[in-house]
Short mmCIF file of C-alpha atoms in Angstrom, two decimals:
data_model
loop_
_atom_site.label_atom_id
_atom_site.label_comp_id
_atom_site.label_asym_id
_atom_site.label_seq_id
_atom_site.Cartn_x
_atom_site.Cartn_y
_atom_site.Cartn_z
CA MET A 161 55.33 183.59 -17.43
CA ARG A 162 56.94 185.12 -20.53
CA ALA A 163 58.14 181.81 -21.99
CA PRO A 164 54.82 180.68 -23.51
CA SER A 165 54.35 184.13 -25.02
CA THR A 166 57.89 184.06 -26.43
CA ILE A 167 57.40 180.61 -27.95
CA HIS A 168 54.06 181.74 -29.34
CA ASP A 169 55.69 184.81 -30.85
CA LEU A 170 58.45 182.71 -32.41
CA LEU A 171 55.95 180.30 -33.91
CA GLN A 172 53.85 183.20 -35.14
CA SER A 173 56.92 184.81 -36.74
CA ALA A 174 57.96 181.54 -38.37
CA GLY A 175 54.45 181.09 -39.70
CA ASP A 176 54.45 184.60 -41.13
CA ASP A 177 57.82 184.02 -42.79
CA LEU A 178 56.60 180.76 -44.33
CA ALA A 179 53.44 182.45 -45.55
CA GLY A 180 55.58 185.15 -47.14
CA LEU A 181 57.67 182.57 -48.98
CA ILE A 182 54.56 180.81 -50.23
CA ALA A 183 52.99 184.04 -51.46
CA SER A 184 55.97 185.79 -53.06
CA ASP A 185 58.32 184.53 -55.75
CA GLU A 186 60.79 187.31 -55.03
CA ARG A 187 60.95 186.57 -51.30
CA LEU A 188 61.42 182.88 -52.05
CA LEU A 189 64.20 183.64 -54.51
CA ARG A 190 65.98 186.00 -52.08
CA PHE A 191 65.80 183.40 -49.33
CA ALA A 192 67.14 180.67 -51.67
CA ARG A 193 70.03 182.91 -52.75
CA LEU A 194 71.05 183.69 -49.18
CA ALA A 195 70.78 180.03 -48.17
CA ALA A 196 72.86 178.92 -51.16
CA LEU A 197 75.64 181.39 -50.31
CA VAL A 198 76.02 179.58 -46.99
CA ILE A 199 75.22 176.01 -47.98
CA VAL A 200 77.34 175.64 -51.14
CA PRO A 201 80.71 176.57 -49.55
CA LEU A 202 79.83 174.49 -46.50
CA THR A 203 78.87 171.49 -48.65
CA LEU A 204 82.07 171.66 -50.67
CA ALA A 205 84.21 172.12 -47.55
CA ILE A 206 82.67 169.09 -45.87
CA ALA A 207 82.87 166.99 -49.03
CA PHE A 208 86.50 167.79 -49.84
CA VAL A 209 88.01 168.30 -46.36
CA VAL A 210 86.01 166.43 -43.72
CA LEU A 211 84.87 163.52 -45.93
CA GLY A 212 87.68 163.62 -48.48
CA THR A 213 90.73 163.54 -46.22
CA GLY A 214 91.68 162.07 -42.88
CA PRO A 215 94.56 161.12 -40.58
CA GLU A 216 94.22 157.39 -41.39
CA PRO A 217 94.75 156.13 -44.96
CA GLY A 218 91.43 155.30 -46.65
CA ARG A 219 89.33 156.92 -43.91
CA ASN A 220 88.01 160.44 -43.36
CA TRP A 221 88.08 162.66 -40.29
CA LEU A 222 84.93 160.98 -38.99
CA GLY A 223 86.61 157.57 -39.13
CA ASP A 224 84.42 156.36 -42.00
CA ILE A 225 85.67 154.90 -45.27
CA LEU A 226 86.45 157.57 -47.84
CA GLY A 227 83.70 157.65 -50.43
CA PHE A 228 81.83 154.51 -49.29
CA ASP A 229 80.45 153.41 -52.66
CA PHE A 230 83.46 154.69 -54.62
CA THR A 231 85.61 152.02 -52.96
CA GLN A 232 84.37 149.26 -55.23
CA VAL A 233 84.71 151.40 -58.36
CA TRP A 234 88.37 152.00 -57.62
CA LEU A 235 88.98 148.39 -56.61
CA ALA A 236 87.20 147.01 -59.69
CA GLY A 237 89.43 149.27 -61.77
CA ARG A 238 92.53 147.92 -60.02
CA ARG A 239 91.47 144.35 -60.74
CA ALA A 240 90.84 145.22 -64.38
CA LEU A 241 94.30 146.78 -64.66
CA ASP A 242 95.76 143.59 -63.20
CA GLY A 243 94.02 141.49 -65.85
CA ARG A 244 91.33 140.22 -63.47
CA GLY A 245 88.34 142.20 -64.71
CA GLY A 246 85.95 139.31 -64.05
CA GLU A 247 86.60 139.26 -60.29
CA PRO A 248 84.16 142.07 -59.33
CA TYR A 249 81.29 139.90 -60.68
CA ASP A 250 82.18 137.05 -58.32
CA LEU A 251 80.53 138.31 -55.14
CA ALA A 252 82.56 136.21 -52.69
CA VAL A 253 85.86 137.18 -54.30
CA HIS A 254 84.80 140.83 -54.61
CA LEU A 255 83.91 141.04 -50.92
CA GLU A 256 87.24 139.49 -49.94
CA ASN A 257 89.07 141.97 -52.14
CA LEU A 258 87.19 144.88 -50.53
CA LYS A 259 87.92 143.51 -47.07
CA ALA A 260 91.62 143.16 -47.81
CA VAL A 261 91.96 146.77 -48.96
CA PHE A 262 89.33 148.70 -46.99
CA GLY A 263 88.50 146.51 -43.99
CA PRO A 264 85.64 144.18 -42.97
CA ASP A 265 82.99 146.92 -42.81
CA CYS A 266 83.29 147.57 -46.57
CA ARG A 267 80.75 145.20 -48.15
CA TYR A 268 79.25 146.26 -51.49
CA SER A 269 78.21 144.13 -54.44
CA TRP A 270 79.21 145.10 -58.00
CA HIS A 271 76.37 145.34 -60.53
CA TYR A 272 77.66 147.68 -63.23
CA PRO A 273 78.04 146.71 -66.92
CA PRO A 274 81.66 145.83 -67.86
CA PHE A 275 82.31 149.06 -69.77
CA VAL A 276 82.25 150.86 -66.40
CA LEU A 277 85.64 149.19 -65.89
CA LEU A 278 87.05 151.67 -68.43
CA PRO A 279 86.64 154.82 -66.28
CA ALA A 280 87.17 152.73 -63.13
CA ALA A 281 90.57 151.60 -64.44
CA ALA A 282 91.46 155.21 -65.29
CA MET A 283 90.64 156.24 -61.71
CA ALA A 284 92.57 153.27 -60.31
CA LEU A 285 95.78 154.59 -61.87
CA LEU A 286 95.79 157.04 -58.96
CA PRO A 287 96.07 156.31 -55.24
CA TYR A 288 92.63 155.85 -53.70
CA GLN A 289 92.31 159.20 -51.92
CA ALA A 290 93.51 161.15 -54.97
CA ALA A 291 91.08 159.21 -57.16
CA PHE A 292 88.19 159.93 -54.81
CA LEU A 293 88.94 163.65 -54.69
CA LEU A 294 89.27 163.76 -58.49
CA TRP A 295 85.94 161.96 -58.85
CA THR A 296 84.33 164.44 -56.45
CA LEU A 297 85.73 167.40 -58.40
CA PHE A 298 84.61 165.91 -61.72
CA SER A 299 81.07 165.26 -60.41
CA VAL A 300 80.67 168.81 -59.10
CA GLY A 301 82.17 170.31 -62.24
CA LEU A 302 79.98 168.38 -64.67
CA PHE A 303 76.87 169.08 -62.60
CA THR A 304 77.72 172.78 -62.51
CA LEU A 305 78.08 172.76 -66.30
CA ALA A 306 74.69 171.09 -66.72
CA LEU A 307 72.97 173.54 -64.35
CA SER A 308 74.63 176.45 -66.15
CA LEU A 309 73.28 175.28 -69.49
CA ALA A 310 69.83 174.82 -67.96
CA ALA A 311 69.59 178.17 -66.17
CA ARG A 312 72.23 180.51 -67.60
CA ARG A 313 72.10 182.35 -64.26
CA THR A 314 74.78 182.17 -61.58
CA ASP A 315 72.33 182.47 -58.71
CA ALA A 316 70.20 179.63 -60.07
CA VAL A 317 73.27 177.40 -60.42
CA LEU A 318 74.26 178.11 -56.81
CA ILE A 319 70.74 177.31 -55.62
CA GLY A 320 70.88 174.01 -57.51
CA LEU A 321 74.27 173.15 -55.98
CA ALA A 322 72.83 173.81 -52.51
CA HIS A 323 70.29 171.00 -52.90
CA PRO A 324 70.75 168.22 -50.28
CA LEU A 325 70.90 165.58 -53.02
CA VAL A 326 74.20 167.12 -54.13
CA PHE A 327 75.72 166.54 -50.71
CA CYS A 328 74.18 163.07 -50.60
CA ASN A 329 76.05 162.06 -53.75
CA LEU A 330 79.32 163.64 -52.68
CA SER A 331 79.27 162.00 -49.27
CA TYR A 332 78.63 158.54 -50.72
CA GLY A 333 81.03 158.95 -53.62
CA GLN A 334 78.15 158.06 -55.90
CA ASN A 335 77.45 158.87 -59.55
CA GLY A 336 73.98 160.43 -59.32
CA LEU A 337 75.30 163.90 -60.20
CA VAL A 338 76.98 162.52 -63.33
CA THR A 339 73.77 160.75 -64.36
CA ALA A 340 71.71 163.91 -63.81
CA SER A 341 74.29 165.97 -65.73
CA LEU A 342 74.35 163.68 -68.76
CA LEU A 343 70.54 163.52 -68.86
CA THR A 344 70.33 167.31 -68.65
CA LEU A 345 72.96 167.92 -71.32
CA GLY A 346 71.46 165.31 -73.62
CA ALA A 347 67.93 166.70 -73.29
CA LEU A 348 68.93 170.34 -73.77
CA LEU A 349 71.22 169.66 -76.74
CA VAL A 350 68.94 167.25 -78.57
CA ASP A 351 67.84 169.71 -81.28
CA ARG A 352 70.94 171.94 -81.43
CA ARG A 353 73.63 169.24 -81.24
CA PRO A 354 71.92 165.87 -81.85
CA TRP A 355 75.15 163.86 -82.12
CA LEU A 356 76.50 165.28 -78.87
CA SER A 357 73.11 164.74 -77.27
CA GLY A 358 73.13 161.08 -78.31
CA LEU A 359 76.64 160.70 -76.94
CA CYS A 360 75.45 161.97 -73.53
CA PHE A 361 72.47 159.64 -73.54
CA GLY A 362 74.63 156.68 -74.58
CA LEU A 363 77.10 157.29 -71.77
CA ILE A 364 74.30 156.86 -69.21
CA ALA A 365 74.14 153.16 -70.14
CA TYR A 366 76.15 152.43 -66.97
CA LYS A 367 72.78 152.96 -65.25
CA PRO A 368 70.48 151.20 -67.77
CA GLN A 369 67.44 151.60 -65.52
CA LEU A 370 67.82 155.39 -65.76
CA ALA A 371 69.01 155.47 -69.36
CA ALA A 372 66.06 153.58 -70.88
CA LEU A 373 63.57 156.44 -71.28
CA ALA A 374 65.72 158.79 -73.39
CA PRO A 375 66.08 156.45 -76.42
CA LEU A 376 62.34 155.80 -76.37
CA LEU A 377 61.63 159.54 -76.54
CA LEU A 378 64.13 159.94 -79.35
CA LEU A 379 62.42 157.12 -81.23
CA VAL A 380 58.83 158.31 -80.86
CA THR A 381 59.71 161.90 -81.83
CA GLY A 382 61.81 160.92 -84.84
CA ARG A 383 65.12 162.29 -83.60
CA ARG A 384 67.12 159.76 -85.59
CA GLN A 385 70.55 161.40 -85.39
CA ALA A 386 70.53 161.55 -81.60
CA LEU A 387 69.17 158.01 -81.39
CA LEU A 388 71.85 156.68 -83.74
CA ALA A 389 74.56 158.48 -81.79
CA SER A 390 73.25 156.94 -78.58
CA VAL A 391 73.27 153.42 -80.01
CA LEU A 392 76.73 153.85 -81.51
CA THR A 393 78.06 155.17 -78.19
CA VAL A 394 76.84 152.11 -76.29
CA ALA A 395 78.23 149.78 -78.97
CA ALA A 396 81.60 151.55 -78.86
CA LEU A 397 81.72 151.26 -75.07
CA CYS A 398 80.98 147.53 -75.22
CA LEU A 399 83.62 146.89 -77.89
CA ALA A 400 86.19 149.00 -76.04
CA SER A 401 85.63 147.05 -72.82
CA ILE A 402 86.07 143.73 -74.64
CA ALA A 403 89.24 144.97 -76.34
CA ALA A 404 90.66 146.20 -73.03
CA PHE A 405 89.60 143.47 -70.61
CA GLY A 406 88.40 140.50 -72.65
CA TRP A 407 85.19 138.52 -72.40
CA ALA A 408 85.47 137.47 -68.73
CA PRO A 409 83.74 140.58 -67.31
CA TRP A 410 80.83 140.12 -69.73
CA HIS A 411 80.42 136.46 -68.79
CA GLY A 412 80.43 137.45 -65.12
CA PHE A 413 78.00 140.31 -65.67
CA LEU A 414 75.44 138.16 -67.52
CA GLU A 415 75.66 135.44 -64.88
CA THR A 416 75.01 137.92 -62.05
CA LEU A 417 71.87 139.52 -63.48
CA THR A 418 69.61 137.20 -61.48
CA GLN A 419 71.81 137.77 -58.43
CA THR A 420 71.37 141.52 -58.84
CA ASN A 421 67.59 141.11 -58.89
CA ARG A 422 67.71 138.92 -55.78
CA ILE A 423 70.04 141.16 -53.76
CA LEU A 424 68.59 144.57 -54.62
CA LEU A 425 64.88 143.84 -55.12
CA GLN A 426 63.93 140.61 -53.38
CA GLN A 427 66.22 140.98 -50.37
CA GLY A 428 66.43 144.79 -50.32
CA GLY A 429 70.18 144.51 -49.92
CA GLY A 430 70.75 148.23 -50.39
CA GLY A 431 68.28 149.00 -47.59
CA LEU A 432 64.54 149.40 -47.97
CA GLU A 433 64.75 152.92 -46.56
CA ILE A 434 67.02 154.03 -49.40
CA ASN A 435 64.89 152.88 -52.35
CA ALA A 436 62.66 155.75 -53.54
CA SER A 437 60.84 153.80 -56.27
CA ALA A 438 57.19 152.77 -56.24
CA PHE A 439 58.37 149.17 -55.83
CA GLY A 440 60.50 150.23 -52.87
CA ALA A 441 57.62 152.17 -51.31
CA VAL A 442 55.40 149.10 -51.20
CA ARG A 443 58.19 146.90 -49.82
CA LEU A 444 59.10 149.55 -47.22
CA ALA A 445 55.48 149.57 -46.05
CA GLY A 446 55.56 145.78 -45.71
CA GLY A 447 53.64 144.98 -48.90
CA PRO A 448 54.14 141.77 -50.90
CA MET A 449 56.28 141.46 -54.03
CA ALA A 450 53.24 141.07 -56.30
CA ALA A 451 51.72 144.35 -55.11
CA ALA A 452 55.11 146.07 -55.37
CA TRP A 453 55.52 145.04 -59.00
CA THR A 454 51.92 145.93 -59.85
CA ILE A 455 52.21 149.46 -58.50
CA GLN A 456 55.67 149.91 -59.99
CA ILE A 457 54.40 148.97 -63.45
CA ALA A 458 51.49 151.41 -63.10
CA VAL A 459 53.80 154.27 -62.01
CA SER A 460 56.30 153.43 -64.76
CA LEU A 461 53.62 153.51 -67.46
CA ALA A 462 52.24 156.80 -66.13
CA ALA A 463 55.73 158.38 -66.07
CA ILE A 464 56.47 157.15 -69.59
CA GLY A 465 53.10 158.45 -70.79
CA ILE A 466 53.73 161.92 -69.34
CA ALA A 467 57.20 162.10 -70.84
CA VAL A 468 56.10 160.90 -74.28
CA ARG A 469 53.13 163.28 -74.40
CA THR A 470 55.30 166.19 -73.27
CA TRP A 471 57.92 165.51 -75.92
CA ARG A 472 55.24 165.21 -78.59
CA THR A 473 53.10 168.20 -77.69
CA CYS A 474 55.07 170.74 -75.64
CA ALA A 475 56.82 173.52 -77.55
CA ASP A 476 59.16 174.48 -74.68
CA PRO A 477 62.43 172.49 -74.92
CA ASN A 478 63.22 173.19 -71.27
CA LEU A 479 59.97 171.62 -70.12
CA ARG A 480 60.61 168.64 -72.37
CA ALA A 481 64.00 168.26 -70.70
CA ALA A 482 62.38 168.60 -67.26
CA ALA A 483 59.88 165.87 -68.13
CA LEU A 484 62.67 163.46 -69.08
CA LEU A 485 64.63 164.28 -65.94
CA ALA A 486 61.65 163.90 -63.61
CA ALA A 487 60.28 160.75 -65.26
CA SER A 488 63.51 158.76 -65.67
CA PRO A 489 63.94 157.79 -61.98
CA MET A 490 60.25 156.93 -61.65
CA ILE A 491 60.33 154.11 -64.21
CA SER A 492 62.92 152.07 -62.31
CA PRO A 493 62.09 149.60 -59.50
CA TYR A 494 65.36 150.49 -57.77
CA VAL A 495 66.03 154.19 -57.14
CA PRO A 496 68.46 154.76 -54.27
CA LEU A 497 68.03 158.26 -52.92
CA TYR A 498 71.18 159.58 -54.59
CA ASP A 499 69.69 158.61 -57.98
CA LEU A 500 66.92 161.16 -57.41
CA ALA A 501 69.49 163.79 -58.43
CA PRO A 502 67.81 164.41 -61.83
CA ILE A 503 64.93 166.11 -60.04
CA VAL A 504 67.31 168.97 -59.14
CA PRO A 505 67.83 170.19 -62.74
CA ALA A 506 64.21 169.25 -63.49
CA THR A 507 63.04 171.63 -60.77
CA LEU A 508 65.44 174.31 -61.96
CA LEU A 509 64.12 174.05 -65.53
CA LEU A 510 60.56 174.18 -64.20
CA VAL A 511 61.29 177.38 -62.27
CA MET A 512 63.00 179.00 -65.24
CA ALA A 513 59.98 178.20 -67.43
CA ALA A 514 57.66 179.66 -64.80
CA ARG A 515 59.62 182.89 -64.55
CA ARG A 516 59.62 183.33 -68.32
CA THR A 517 55.85 183.09 -68.51
CA GLY A 518 54.82 184.90 -65.35
CA ALA A 519 55.02 183.51 -61.84
CA LEU A 520 55.29 180.27 -59.94
CA LYS A 521 52.07 178.48 -59.12
CA PRO A 522 51.34 177.67 -55.47
CA HIS A 523 52.14 173.96 -55.82
CA GLU A 524 55.45 174.86 -57.50
CA ARG A 525 56.39 177.09 -54.57
CA TRP A 526 55.59 174.25 -52.18
CA LEU A 527 57.87 171.96 -54.20
CA LEU A 528 60.73 174.44 -53.76
CA ILE A 529 60.02 174.94 -50.07
CA ALA A 530 60.05 171.16 -49.53
CA ALA A 531 63.46 170.73 -51.22
CA PRO A 532 65.54 171.13 -48.00
CA ALA A 533 63.57 168.25 -46.46
CA THR A 534 65.34 165.84 -48.81
CA ALA A 535 68.26 166.03 -46.38
CA LEU A 536 66.17 163.93 -43.99
CA LEU A 537 64.72 161.44 -46.48
CA ARG A 538 66.55 158.32 -45.34
CA PRO A 539 65.96 158.67 -41.56
CA ALA A 540 62.36 159.77 -42.15
CA MET A 541 61.65 156.78 -44.40
CA ALA A 542 63.32 154.39 -41.95
CA ALA A 543 61.38 155.80 -38.98
CA THR A 544 57.94 155.90 -40.59
CA GLY A 545 57.92 153.26 -43.31
CA ILE A 546 56.65 155.95 -45.71
CA SER A 547 58.56 156.60 -48.94
CA PHE A 548 58.93 160.37 -48.86
CA GLY A 549 61.52 160.00 -51.61
CA LEU A 550 58.88 158.63 -53.97
CA MET A 551 56.52 161.45 -52.94
CA ILE A 552 59.06 164.13 -53.86
CA GLY A 553 59.86 162.39 -57.14
CA LEU A 554 56.21 162.10 -58.11
CA ALA A 555 55.48 165.66 -56.96
CA THR A 556 58.25 166.97 -59.22
CA LEU A 557 56.92 165.02 -62.19
CA ALA A 558 53.36 166.20 -61.47
CA CYS A 559 54.46 169.86 -61.34
CA VAL A 560 56.30 169.51 -64.65
CA ALA A 561 53.28 167.82 -66.24
CA ALA A 562 50.89 170.47 -64.93
CA ARG A 563 52.91 173.22 -66.59
CA ALA A 564 53.90 171.36 -69.78
CA LEU A 565 50.51 169.75 -70.41
CA PRO A 566 47.77 172.31 -69.59
CA ARG A 567 44.31 170.79 -69.50
CA SER A 568 42.39 173.90 -70.45
CA ALA A 569 39.59 172.98 -72.83
CA GLY A 570 40.22 176.17 -74.76
CA HIS A 571 43.78 175.25 -75.72
CA ALA A 572 44.57 172.70 -78.38
CA PRO A 573 47.82 170.77 -77.82
CA LEU A 574 50.87 172.11 -79.62
CA ARG A 575 52.27 169.73 -82.21
CA TRP A 576 55.96 168.98 -82.05
CA THR A 577 58.13 169.75 -85.05
CA ARG A 578 61.84 169.25 -85.74
CA ALA A 579 62.59 172.87 -84.91
CA GLY A 580 60.69 172.54 -81.65
CA SER A 581 58.09 175.13 -82.57
CA ALA A 582 54.32 174.86 -82.72
#
């Protein structure tokens, strides 16, 4: 009759450990460090070896297609190099091209602006597996650079790299880490290197739904150099794509905009359980389109309001950066789970701000403790019909707002100046 007692003791011990993590910043940090020392090497080994190579060309050791979503990037680049840059925007032709190269189970629609064909063509100069491994290395490297600039601490960078959303992006061959990196670099460099900051923000135009907030913040805070650099970057990308591939990709892209809306939003072609937006949450729960759009607009306006107020009133540049990172995914009606990656550097910047001024608040500790659960977001959302992805995104934004925008009646809001001081 020792089993019940043993189980009770184990549960009691686990409860005590959890209580210790909730109550102590130092215990939480030590635990995160130890976990990262195991998780980061394991993540990279799985990403580069198990998922990045395999006995069969184009497939990994699990028998799955190498890189999943990266397949169409490489193939679109090949078509562009062959002078057929408009083909990816013809869905029927694009699917046949994917089938011919990667097999019948590779079915992804192409929605990117034509200037994405520029890096895609560069990648397509390499054989597919080499291109995928190079893309994986580039994504990890750029994300590491962004985390390093945000934290300036090796242990904090390792903890950020251990986040499940990093593995999510690497396993899919997606670009969420690049998006998060460019947003982080742009936000942190905006006052020190405005032209470089604008370049980073402009490069995110390949994901216009995630790039839209940064120019608005630059505009309302009078950061004209960064805004001009952002606009010029996008213009240069558009002109370069036309010079390289002609007008056909742009004609195809403009004609498929309504198709993109139909496939991703109306039909939920990417999977309802993968969309972490407010729109996706309503659709996942079985709600109608009208309700989904109504709630999405409300969440978008709230996220924009928090970001604008933070950039106008908060003196801490790291919290301003965190507000942009946390709010950007929330304004889009389509946020696949891998595009939640900006909340990783947002959380890191939040923690660094907390440690500079004292200690983490209880809700901030809970946010950190919940981070490993993002590994189970997709199956949990599919099984329950509840958008836990949206919950984590909103919780991150709320924690940033609570620290950046104190509501104490005895404190007047700090006024933003060019130097970022009160």
